[in-house]
mmCIF file of C-alpha atoms in Angstrom:
data_model
loop_
_atom_site.group_PDB
_atom_site.id
_atom_site.type_symbol
_atom_site.label_atom_id
_atom_site.label_comp_id
_atom_site.label_asym_id
_atom_site.label_seq_id
_atom_site.Cartn_x
_atom_site.Cartn_y
_atom_site.Cartn_z
ATOM 1 C CA UNK U 1 -15.896 2.499 -27.179
ATOM 2 C CA UNK U 2 -12.329 2.364 -27.021
ATOM 3 C CA UNK U 3 -10.754 3.576 -23.169
ATOM 4 C CA UNK U 4 -7.654 5.870 -23.327
ATOM 5 C CA UNK U 5 -5.370 4.061 -25.774
ATOM 6 C CA UNK U 6 -1.406 4.490 -24.566
ATOM 7 C CA UNK U 7 1.258 3.095 -26.845
ATOM 8 C CA UNK U 8 3.408 1.466 -26.841
ATOM 9 C CA UNK U 9 2.897 -0.892 -24.173
ATOM 10 C CA UNK U 10 6.500 -1.538 -23.081
ATOM 11 C CA UNK U 11 10.016 0.177 -24.062
ATOM 12 C CA UNK U 12 13.243 -0.541 -23.859
ATOM 13 C CA UNK U 13 15.612 1.979 -24.400
ATOM 14 C CA UNK U 14 20.154 2.742 -23.030
ATOM 15 C CA UNK U 15 20.455 5.839 -21.317
ATOM 16 C CA UNK U 16 21.082 8.786 -23.406
ATOM 17 C CA UNK U 17 17.865 7.679 -26.273
ATOM 18 C CA UNK U 18 15.056 9.748 -26.274
ATOM 19 C CA UNK U 19 11.281 8.644 -25.667
ATOM 20 C CA UNK U 20 8.347 8.841 -27.312
ATOM 21 C CA UNK U 21 5.223 8.259 -25.709
ATOM 22 C CA UNK U 22 1.868 8.585 -27.331
ATOM 23 C CA UNK U 23 -1.769 8.888 -25.744
ATOM 24 C CA UNK U 24 -5.163 8.995 -27.094
ATOM 25 C CA UNK U 25 -7.623 9.721 -24.849
ATOM 26 C CA UNK U 26 -11.465 8.604 -24.900
ATOM 27 C CA UNK U 27 -13.692 11.035 -27.526
ATOM 28 C CA UNK U 28 -15.305 13.728 -26.052
ATOM 29 C CA UNK U 29 -12.748 14.138 -22.884
ATOM 30 C CA UNK U 30 -11.398 17.511 -22.727
ATOM 31 C CA UNK U 31 -8.486 16.766 -19.544
ATOM 32 C CA UNK U 32 -5.829 14.718 -19.735
ATOM 33 C CA UNK U 33 -3.521 14.077 -17.536
ATOM 34 C CA UNK U 34 0.651 12.202 -17.257
ATOM 35 C CA UNK U 35 0.877 10.138 -14.834
ATOM 36 C CA UNK U 36 3.871 8.278 -13.265
ATOM 37 C CA UNK U 37 4.192 5.079 -11.355
ATOM 38 C CA UNK U 38 7.064 3.925 -9.612
ATOM 39 C CA UNK U 39 6.956 1.535 -6.290
ATOM 40 C CA UNK U 40 8.825 4.374 -4.283
ATOM 41 C CA UNK U 41 6.836 7.489 -5.170
ATOM 42 C CA UNK U 42 3.268 5.906 -6.507
ATOM 43 C CA UNK U 43 1.832 7.086 -8.821
ATOM 44 C CA UNK U 44 2.904 11.405 -9.219
ATOM 45 C CA UNK U 45 1.163 13.238 -11.267
ATOM 46 C CA UNK U 46 3.513 14.735 -14.442
ATOM 47 C CA UNK U 47 0.973 17.423 -16.407
ATOM 48 C CA UNK U 48 -1.910 18.121 -17.491
ATOM 49 C CA UNK U 49 -4.507 19.307 -19.938
ATOM 50 C CA UNK U 50 -7.525 20.959 -20.360
ATOM 51 C CA UNK U 51 -8.584 21.974 -23.890
ATOM 52 C CA UNK U 52 -5.131 21.656 -25.346
ATOM 53 C CA UNK U 53 -3.431 23.897 -22.914
ATOM 54 C CA UNK U 54 -1.089 22.809 -20.422
ATOM 55 C CA UNK U 55 -2.822 23.437 -17.187
ATOM 56 C CA UNK U 56 -0.901 22.063 -14.062
ATOM 57 C CA UNK U 57 3.094 21.263 -14.898
ATOM 58 C CA UNK U 58 4.618 21.734 -12.296
ATOM 59 C CA UNK U 59 5.198 17.769 -11.870
ATOM 60 C CA UNK U 60 7.437 17.530 -14.433
ATOM 61 C CA UNK U 61 10.573 16.496 -13.168
ATOM 62 C CA UNK U 62 13.039 18.643 -15.436
ATOM 63 C CA UNK U 63 14.006 19.752 -18.595
ATOM 64 C CA UNK U 64 14.131 16.194 -19.847
ATOM 65 C CA UNK U 65 10.751 15.573 -19.611
ATOM 66 C CA UNK U 66 8.677 16.984 -22.639
ATOM 67 C CA UNK U 67 4.818 16.737 -23.043
ATOM 68 C CA UNK U 68 2.688 18.211 -25.847
ATOM 69 C CA UNK U 69 -1.025 18.141 -26.977
ATOM 70 C CA UNK U 70 -1.433 19.156 -30.689
ATOM 71 C CA UNK U 71 -5.337 18.108 -30.702
ATOM 72 C CA UNK U 72 -7.833 16.948 -28.937
ATOM 73 C CA UNK U 73 -6.928 13.491 -29.711
ATOM 74 C CA UNK U 74 -3.589 13.330 -29.593
ATOM 75 C CA UNK U 75 -0.645 13.540 -26.382
ATOM 76 C CA UNK U 76 2.598 13.034 -25.862
ATOM 77 C CA UNK U 77 5.303 12.590 -24.012
ATOM 78 C CA UNK U 78 9.037 12.790 -24.525
ATOM 79 C CA UNK U 79 12.168 12.403 -22.141
ATOM 80 C CA UNK U 80 15.284 13.636 -24.329
ATOM 81 C CA UNK U 81 18.296 12.422 -22.633
ATOM 82 C CA UNK U 82 16.428 9.165 -20.399
ATOM 83 C CA UNK U 83 17.666 7.778 -17.886
ATOM 84 C CA UNK U 84 17.872 4.779 -15.707
ATOM 85 C CA UNK U 85 15.167 6.325 -12.787
ATOM 86 C CA UNK U 86 13.008 7.451 -15.315
ATOM 87 C CA UNK U 87 12.002 3.972 -15.575
ATOM 88 C CA UNK U 88 8.829 3.796 -14.321
ATOM 89 C CA UNK U 89 4.757 3.264 -15.615
ATOM 90 C CA UNK U 90 3.890 6.003 -17.589
ATOM 91 C CA UNK U 91 -0.819 6.323 -17.069
ATOM 92 C CA UNK U 92 -2.119 9.052 -19.249
ATOM 93 C CA UNK U 93 -5.474 9.611 -18.227
ATOM 94 C CA UNK U 94 -8.341 11.746 -19.333
ATOM 95 C CA UNK U 95 -12.183 12.534 -17.776
ATOM 96 C CA UNK U 96 -14.710 15.525 -19.057
ATOM 97 C CA UNK U 97 -14.426 18.967 -17.195
ATOM 98 C CA UNK U 98 -17.085 19.338 -14.904
ATOM 99 C CA UNK U 99 -17.348 15.715 -14.237
ATOM 100 C CA UNK U 100 -14.079 15.759 -12.330
ATOM 101 C CA UNK U 101 -14.292 12.337 -10.792
ATOM 102 C CA UNK U 102 -14.242 10.055 -13.149
ATOM 103 C CA UNK U 103 -10.937 9.305 -14.743
ATOM 104 C CA UNK U 104 -10.583 6.705 -16.754
ATOM 105 C CA UNK U 105 -6.518 5.897 -17.114
ATOM 106 C CA UNK U 106 -4.512 3.507 -20.296
ATOM 107 C CA UNK U 107 -2.625 0.511 -19.726
ATOM 108 C CA UNK U 108 0.084 2.602 -19.129
ATOM 109 C CA UNK U 109 3.257 2.690 -21.168
ATOM 110 C CA UNK U 110 6.036 -0.022 -19.142
ATOM 111 C CA UNK U 111 9.118 2.320 -19.398
ATOM 112 C CA UNK U 112 12.805 0.671 -18.971
ATOM 113 C CA UNK U 113 16.825 2.824 -19.168
ATOM 114 C CA UNK U 114 18.997 0.712 -18.908
ATOM 115 C CA UNK B 1 3.236 19.738 -0.504
ATOM 116 C CA UNK B 2 -1.012 18.001 0.598
ATOM 117 C CA UNK B 3 0.088 13.908 0.887
ATOM 118 C CA UNK B 4 -2.830 11.100 1.697
ATOM 119 C CA UNK B 5 -1.678 8.280 4.079
ATOM 120 C CA UNK B 6 -3.530 4.084 3.625
ATOM 121 C CA UNK B 7 -3.116 1.553 5.688
ATOM 122 C CA UNK B 8 -2.013 -1.111 5.835
ATOM 123 C CA UNK B 9 0.367 -0.808 3.232
ATOM 124 C CA UNK B 10 -0.854 -4.561 2.256
ATOM 125 C CA UNK B 11 -2.877 -7.814 3.497
ATOM 126 C CA UNK B 12 -3.193 -11.337 3.003
ATOM 127 C CA UNK B 13 -6.261 -12.854 3.579
ATOM 128 C CA UNK B 14 -8.464 -15.918 2.941
ATOM 129 C CA UNK B 15 -11.130 -15.921 0.664
ATOM 130 C CA UNK B 16 -14.482 -14.855 2.339
ATOM 131 C CA UNK B 17 -13.179 -12.741 4.847
ATOM 132 C CA UNK B 18 -13.795 -8.892 4.853
ATOM 133 C CA UNK B 19 -11.673 -6.179 4.219
ATOM 134 C CA UNK B 20 -11.280 -2.605 5.939
ATOM 135 C CA UNK B 21 -8.716 -0.133 4.508
ATOM 136 C CA UNK B 22 -8.390 3.760 4.728
ATOM 137 C CA UNK B 23 -6.716 6.591 4.150
ATOM 138 C CA UNK B 24 -6.170 10.103 5.895
ATOM 139 C CA UNK B 25 -5.041 13.058 5.252
ATOM 140 C CA UNK B 26 -3.580 16.640 7.106
ATOM 141 C CA UNK B 27 -5.680 18.362 5.260
ATOM 142 C CA UNK B 28 -9.427 18.750 4.255
ATOM 143 C CA UNK B 29 -10.991 17.817 0.626
ATOM 144 C CA UNK B 30 -13.321 18.232 -0.795
ATOM 145 C CA UNK B 31 -14.227 15.163 -2.280
ATOM 146 C CA UNK B 32 -12.564 11.142 -1.833
ATOM 147 C CA UNK B 33 -12.040 8.658 -4.559
ATOM 148 C CA UNK B 34 -11.085 4.785 -4.130
ATOM 149 C CA UNK B 35 -9.564 3.275 -7.357
ATOM 150 C CA UNK B 36 -8.587 -0.429 -7.841
ATOM 151 C CA UNK B 37 -5.598 -1.184 -10.401
ATOM 152 C CA UNK B 38 -4.717 -5.164 -11.170
ATOM 153 C CA UNK B 39 -2.332 -6.259 -12.407
ATOM 154 C CA UNK B 40 -0.889 -4.752 -15.901
ATOM 155 C CA UNK B 41 -3.810 -2.512 -15.843
ATOM 156 C CA UNK B 42 -4.758 1.237 -15.226
ATOM 157 C CA UNK B 43 -6.521 2.324 -12.347
ATOM 158 C CA UNK B 44 -10.098 2.155 -12.782
ATOM 159 C CA UNK B 45 -12.559 4.146 -10.435
ATOM 160 C CA UNK B 46 -14.815 2.365 -8.027
ATOM 161 C CA UNK B 47 -16.133 4.834 -6.346
ATOM 162 C CA UNK B 48 -16.794 8.476 -6.010
ATOM 163 C CA UNK B 49 -17.959 10.383 -2.096
ATOM 164 C CA UNK B 50 -18.433 13.762 -2.840
ATOM 165 C CA UNK B 51 -19.608 15.400 1.536
ATOM 166 C CA UNK B 52 -18.795 14.696 4.951
ATOM 167 C CA UNK B 53 -20.600 11.803 6.309
ATOM 168 C CA UNK B 54 -21.861 10.641 2.378
ATOM 169 C CA UNK B 55 -21.930 6.367 2.877
ATOM 170 C CA UNK B 56 -21.285 4.864 -0.352
ATOM 171 C CA UNK B 57 -21.562 0.948 -1.773
ATOM 172 C CA UNK B 58 -20.662 -0.690 -5.032
ATOM 173 C CA UNK B 59 -21.529 -4.302 -4.495
ATOM 174 C CA UNK B 60 -19.566 -5.799 -1.860
ATOM 175 C CA UNK B 61 -18.143 -2.345 -1.672
ATOM 176 C CA UNK B 62 -18.672 0.049 0.882
ATOM 177 C CA UNK B 63 -16.773 3.615 1.411
ATOM 178 C CA UNK B 64 -16.956 6.551 3.631
ATOM 179 C CA UNK B 65 -17.081 9.688 3.729
ATOM 180 C CA UNK B 66 -15.645 10.940 6.913
ATOM 181 C CA UNK B 67 -16.338 13.322 8.677
ATOM 182 C CA UNK B 68 -13.977 15.414 9.595
ATOM 183 C CA UNK B 69 -13.564 15.433 5.501
ATOM 184 C CA UNK B 70 -9.359 14.306 6.777
ATOM 185 C CA UNK B 71 -9.996 10.672 5.922
ATOM 186 C CA UNK B 72 -12.207 7.926 4.152
ATOM 187 C CA UNK B 73 -12.851 3.993 4.673
ATOM 188 C CA UNK B 74 -13.377 1.620 1.714
ATOM 189 C CA UNK B 75 -14.167 -2.720 3.682
ATOM 190 C CA UNK B 76 -14.894 -4.993 1.498
ATOM 191 C CA UNK B 77 -17.499 -7.824 2.099
ATOM 192 C CA UNK B 78 -17.347 -11.172 1.764
ATOM 193 C CA UNK B 79 -13.141 -11.444 -0.626
ATOM 194 C CA UNK B 80 -13.141 -13.699 -3.619
ATOM 195 C CA UNK B 81 -10.451 -14.015 -5.463
ATOM 196 C CA UNK B 82 -10.211 -11.316 -8.225
ATOM 197 C CA UNK B 83 -10.601 -9.106 -5.521
ATOM 198 C CA UNK B 84 -6.403 -8.985 -5.547
ATOM 199 C CA UNK B 85 -5.134 -6.084 -6.333
ATOM 200 C CA UNK B 86 -3.564 -1.977 -5.443
ATOM 201 C CA UNK B 87 -6.434 -0.455 -4.258
ATOM 202 C CA UNK B 88 -5.539 4.297 -3.697
ATOM 203 C CA UNK B 89 -7.338 6.608 -2.372
ATOM 204 C CA UNK B 90 -7.542 9.231 -4.090
ATOM 205 C CA UNK B 91 -8.914 13.132 -3.587
ATOM 206 C CA UNK B 92 -10.051 16.793 -4.915
ATOM 207 C CA UNK B 93 -8.475 19.315 -2.076
ATOM 208 C CA UNK B 94 -10.195 22.149 -1.731
ATOM 209 C CA UNK B 95 -7.292 24.590 -4.081
ATOM 210 C CA UNK B 96 -7.036 22.561 -6.927
ATOM 211 C CA UNK B 97 -8.798 21.663 -10.329
ATOM 212 C CA UNK B 98 -8.534 19.169 -12.026
ATOM 213 C CA UNK B 99 -5.616 18.084 -10.442
ATOM 214 C CA UNK B 100 -6.217 15.065 -8.061
ATOM 215 C CA UNK B 101 -3.485 13.115 -5.252
ATOM 216 C CA UNK B 102 -3.397 9.435 -5.073
ATOM 217 C CA UNK B 103 -2.472 8.036 -2.098
ATOM 218 C CA UNK B 104 0.590 5.178 -2.056
ATOM 219 C CA UNK B 105 -1.818 2.195 -2.415
ATOM 220 C CA UNK B 106 -2.710 -0.545 -0.263
ATOM 221 C CA UNK B 107 -1.483 -3.860 -1.899
ATOM 222 C CA UNK B 108 -4.591 -6.710 -1.114
ATOM 223 C CA UNK B 109 -4.303 -10.520 -1.368
ATOM 224 C CA UNK B 110 -6.002 -12.676 -1.427
ATOM 225 C CA UNK B 111 -5.496 -16.679 0.060
ATOM 226 C CA UNK B 112 -8.307 -19.156 -2.180
#
């Protein structure tokens, strides 16, 4: 099993540019989570999907952030326009509903906005 | 909202020493989880606890679900250099579905 796959692993962009982060959950998992990790705020849940439907997006910081899950094997997190304060590591995690304790995390995307 | 506090924030210990860290909350949780994050990687689940008083081991790691349901403890015995990393507690409050809350983490450094 390949585990949760995220791309890119590293992204450096300039303020104002659009950034798209990608995630492929583990096959058979029906819940997907996007987290942001910073030194100041730790791990924050941004949004999660169940069966491709967004369940709770209350953690999304503002309208510049959007997430989609067009099918069971792919999700994107988009930031438009990006700002330096968006610099963080963004993690995607997946789990199988009914086994909610075992969230499997991807390796993360380290985003730097200059 | 609900928050978790972890202590200590960081630890520097000698290889072979035992380690204790804890996690507290002002409200009750139904499930407590302990994760470890290695540098440059995502968190990996170490131990899951499901009921008050439960004590569970995973190799040299032992974790307990507090009786009050507001705290949990993680102990590591005979630490080794590969124990280095950040240890997060996490939990599900009774009112949430799939929405786990993470603590700020305890950073562990092991001196060979």
